[in-house]
GROMACS .gro file of C-alpha atoms in nm:
model
  188
    1UNK     CA    1  14.172   7.181   7.041
    2UNK     CA    2  13.920   7.155   7.321
    3UNK     CA    3  13.703   6.839   7.295
    4UNK     CA    4  13.376   7.037   7.281
    5UNK     CA    5  13.503   7.242   6.989
    6UNK     CA    6  13.605   6.926   6.800
    7UNK     CA    7  13.256   6.788   6.833
    8UNK     CA    8  13.110   7.120   6.726
    9UNK     CA    9  13.339   7.139   6.423
   10UNK     CA   10  13.270   6.775   6.332
   11UNK     CA   11  12.894   6.830   6.368
   12UNK     CA   12  12.908   7.147   6.157
   13UNK     CA   13  13.113   6.968   5.887
   14UNK     CA   14  12.867   6.678   5.889
   15UNK     CA   15  12.561   6.905   5.862
   16UNK     CA   16  12.706   7.123   5.585
   17UNK     CA   17  12.844   6.819   5.401
   18UNK     CA   18  12.508   6.639   5.417
   19UNK     CA   19  12.327   6.949   5.295
   20UNK     CA   20  12.571   6.981   5.004
   21UNK     CA   21  12.526   6.613   4.912
   22UNK     CA   22  12.149   6.645   4.931
   23UNK     CA   23  12.159   6.940   4.691
   24UNK     CA   24  12.389   6.753   4.455
   25UNK     CA   25  12.170   6.440   4.442
   26UNK     CA   26  11.832   6.615   4.419
   27UNK     CA   27  11.716   6.648   4.057
   28UNK     CA   28  11.701   7.001   3.922
   29UNK     CA   29  11.338   7.105   3.880
   30UNK     CA   30  11.409   7.347   3.595
   31UNK     CA   31  11.572   7.224   3.275
   32UNK     CA   32  11.546   7.213   2.897
   33UNK     CA   33  11.470   6.889   2.714
   34UNK     CA   34  11.441   6.769   2.354
   35UNK     CA   35  11.322   6.453   2.187
   36UNK     CA   36  11.156   6.280   1.899
   37UNK     CA   37  10.917   6.000   1.829
   38UNK     CA   38  10.747   5.771   1.585
   39UNK     CA   39  10.386   5.662   1.574
   40UNK     CA   40  10.070   5.646   1.369
   41UNK     CA   41   9.837   5.921   1.251
   42UNK     CA   42   9.465   5.842   1.225
   43UNK     CA   43   9.270   6.073   0.992
   44UNK     CA   44   8.893   6.096   1.040
   45UNK     CA   45   8.713   6.093   0.801
   46UNK     CA   46   9.031   6.095   0.591
   47UNK     CA   47   8.877   6.073   0.246
   48UNK     CA   48   8.562   6.218   0.091
   49UNK     CA   49   8.246   6.014   0.152
   50UNK     CA   50   8.230   5.928  -0.221
   51UNK     CA   51   8.554   5.725  -0.193
   52UNK     CA   52   8.489   5.359  -0.110
   53UNK     CA   53   8.846   5.260  -0.014
   54UNK     CA   54   9.048   5.485   0.216
   55UNK     CA   55   9.382   5.425   0.390
   56UNK     CA   56   9.364   5.679   0.671
   57UNK     CA   57   9.616   5.528   0.919
   58UNK     CA   58   9.978   5.605   0.831
   59UNK     CA   59  10.318   5.659   0.998
   60UNK     CA   60  10.374   5.985   1.182
   61UNK     CA   61  10.691   6.144   1.323
   62UNK     CA   62  10.750   6.418   1.577
   63UNK     CA   63  11.035   6.636   1.709
   64UNK     CA   64  10.992   6.848   2.020
   65UNK     CA   65  11.173   7.071   2.268
   66UNK     CA   66  11.057   7.206   2.600
   67UNK     CA   67  11.133   7.364   2.932
   68UNK     CA   68  11.041   7.195   3.262
   69UNK     CA   69  10.923   7.478   3.489
   70UNK     CA   70  10.877   7.263   3.798
   71UNK     CA   71  10.801   6.901   3.881
   72UNK     CA   72  10.443   6.932   3.753
   73UNK     CA   73  10.445   7.187   3.468
   74UNK     CA   74  10.633   7.226   3.137
   75UNK     CA   75  10.603   7.426   2.817
   76UNK     CA   76  10.674   7.256   2.485
   77UNK     CA   77  10.695   7.328   2.111
   78UNK     CA   78  10.678   7.049   1.855
   79UNK     CA   79  10.679   6.973   1.484
   80UNK     CA   80  10.462   6.677   1.382
   81UNK     CA   81  10.426   6.510   1.044
   82UNK     CA   82  10.068   6.376   1.061
   83UNK     CA   83  10.110   6.121   0.785
   84UNK     CA   84   9.848   6.103   0.511
   85UNK     CA   85   9.510   5.971   0.404
   86UNK     CA   86   9.495   5.804   0.063
   87UNK     CA   87   9.183   5.713  -0.131
   88UNK     CA   88   9.107   5.584  -0.480
   89UNK     CA   89   9.167   5.920  -0.651
   90UNK     CA   90   9.269   6.143  -0.362
   91UNK     CA   91   9.553   6.199  -0.119
   92UNK     CA   92   9.589   6.443   0.168
   93UNK     CA   93   9.906   6.476   0.375
   94UNK     CA   94   9.977   6.713   0.659
   95UNK     CA   95  10.218   6.856   0.909
   96UNK     CA   96  10.212   7.120   1.176
   97UNK     CA   97  10.370   7.310   1.464
   98UNK     CA   98  10.221   7.326   1.810
   99UNK     CA   99  10.288   7.495   2.143
  100UNK     CA  100  10.149   7.326   2.455
  101UNK     CA  101  10.144   7.346   2.830
  102UNK     CA  102  10.199   7.004   2.987
  103UNK     CA  103  10.085   6.916   3.338
  104UNK     CA  104  10.221   6.592   3.484
  105UNK     CA  105  10.141   6.391   3.796
  106UNK     CA  106  10.392   6.135   3.926
  107UNK     CA  107  10.215   5.822   4.046
  108UNK     CA  108  10.482   5.555   4.087
  109UNK     CA  109  10.859   5.605   4.126
  110UNK     CA  110  10.978   5.760   3.798
  111UNK     CA  111  10.651   5.711   3.607
  112UNK     CA  112  10.396   5.988   3.561
  113UNK     CA  113  10.081   6.063   3.365
  114UNK     CA  114  10.038   6.393   3.187
  115UNK     CA  115   9.791   6.603   2.996
  116UNK     CA  116   9.859   6.866   2.734
  117UNK     CA  117   9.666   7.166   2.607
  118UNK     CA  118   9.784   7.408   2.343
  119UNK     CA  119   9.744   7.554   1.998
  120UNK     CA  120   9.864   7.423   1.663
  121UNK     CA  121   9.910   7.549   1.309
  122UNK     CA  122   9.844   7.272   1.061
  123UNK     CA  123   9.910   7.259   0.687
  124UNK     CA  124   9.752   6.996   0.462
  125UNK     CA  125   9.832   6.943   0.095
  126UNK     CA  126   9.623   6.752  -0.151
  127UNK     CA  127   9.690   6.516  -0.439
  128UNK     CA  128   9.467   6.342  -0.693
  129UNK     CA  129   9.129   6.518  -0.700
  130UNK     CA  130   9.271   6.768  -0.446
  131UNK     CA  131   9.588   6.839  -0.649
  132UNK     CA  132   9.728   7.190  -0.612
  133UNK     CA  133   9.515   7.255  -0.303
  134UNK     CA  134   9.671   7.357   0.028
  135UNK     CA  135   9.497   7.456   0.349
  136UNK     CA  136   9.641   7.594   0.671
  137UNK     CA  137   9.468   7.671   0.997
  138UNK     CA  138   9.509   7.729   1.370
  139UNK     CA  139   9.317   7.534   1.630
  140UNK     CA  140   9.342   7.384   1.978
  141UNK     CA  141   9.539   7.065   2.039
  142UNK     CA  142   9.515   6.839   2.342
  143UNK     CA  143   9.633   6.500   2.457
  144UNK     CA  144   9.719   6.258   2.736
  145UNK     CA  145  10.004   6.020   2.798
  146UNK     CA  146  10.239   5.841   3.032
  147UNK     CA  147  10.613   5.897   3.068
  148UNK     CA  148  10.892   5.709   3.240
  149UNK     CA  149  11.237   5.831   3.337
  150UNK     CA  150  11.504   5.565   3.286
  151UNK     CA  151  11.801   5.773   3.404
  152UNK     CA  152  11.863   6.123   3.534
  153UNK     CA  153  11.858   6.250   3.174
  154UNK     CA  154  11.686   5.989   2.954
  155UNK     CA  155  11.316   5.906   2.940
  156UNK     CA  156  11.032   5.788   2.714
  157UNK     CA  157  10.668   5.876   2.652
  158UNK     CA  158  10.364   5.707   2.508
  159UNK     CA  159  10.092   5.956   2.420
  160UNK     CA  160   9.779   6.032   2.227
  161UNK     CA  161   9.740   6.381   2.080
  162UNK     CA  162   9.447   6.529   1.886
  163UNK     CA  163   9.463   6.787   1.607
  164UNK     CA  164   9.094   6.857   1.534
  165UNK     CA  165   8.964   7.066   1.245
  166UNK     CA  166   9.256   7.023   1.002
  167UNK     CA  167   9.156   7.115   0.650
  168UNK     CA  168   8.917   7.371   0.516
  169UNK     CA  169   8.709   7.472   0.218
  170UNK     CA  170   8.902   7.295  -0.063
  171UNK     CA  171   9.026   6.991   0.132
  172UNK     CA  172   8.787   6.794   0.358
  173UNK     CA  173   8.796   6.889   0.726
  174UNK     CA  174   8.971   6.614   0.925
  175UNK     CA  175   9.031   6.530   1.287
  176UNK     CA  176   9.379   6.382   1.316
  177UNK     CA  177   9.469   6.169   1.619
  178UNK     CA  178   9.831   6.065   1.665
  179UNK     CA  179   9.956   5.778   1.885
  180UNK     CA  180  10.326   5.833   1.949
  181UNK     CA  181  10.617   5.662   2.126
  182UNK     CA  182  10.893   5.915   2.197
  183UNK     CA  183  11.229   5.937   2.368
  184UNK     CA  184  11.366   6.257   2.523
  185UNK     CA  185  11.687   6.391   2.674
  186UNK     CA  186  11.706   6.638   2.962
  187UNK     CA  187  11.986   6.896   2.954
  188UNK     CA  188  12.087   6.922   3.321
   0.00000   0.00000   0.00000
């Protein structure tokens, strides 16, 4: 081989090899993910005003799945058990499905802040003085949080999400706020 051609071939191999490695190590922007979390639901007001003692902060759980469209935007569906509010002679528990758009902004290495905006369908069931009463409704949901990626696939979130206007005519209207710590897995 002529020396100039060797250098040309070596340079071409180096450039194409580097480009291939760069593609291999760069994270894929589009991917599916799924996760779940545990937290606390805060019901406000929780119980009717005539009840003197009301336990309106209870455990809440969530399962979710989503699709990361690009580095900044994702779409997500979730099922959340809101927990319950328990008074002297009343109990209301709820759950719901939601669909949200999530916009995230990386601010330090693998840590980002995000906001969510979507719609939910909530169902609340009563006990005690609200026995045999069930209400369901649709309304906007929104929230904010922070997430950290520990590995290429595994990460965690801490977030606050609001489900306003849950309830109706037979069960008191409640605003439910959920604080949640979640883990998620990216399918890449």
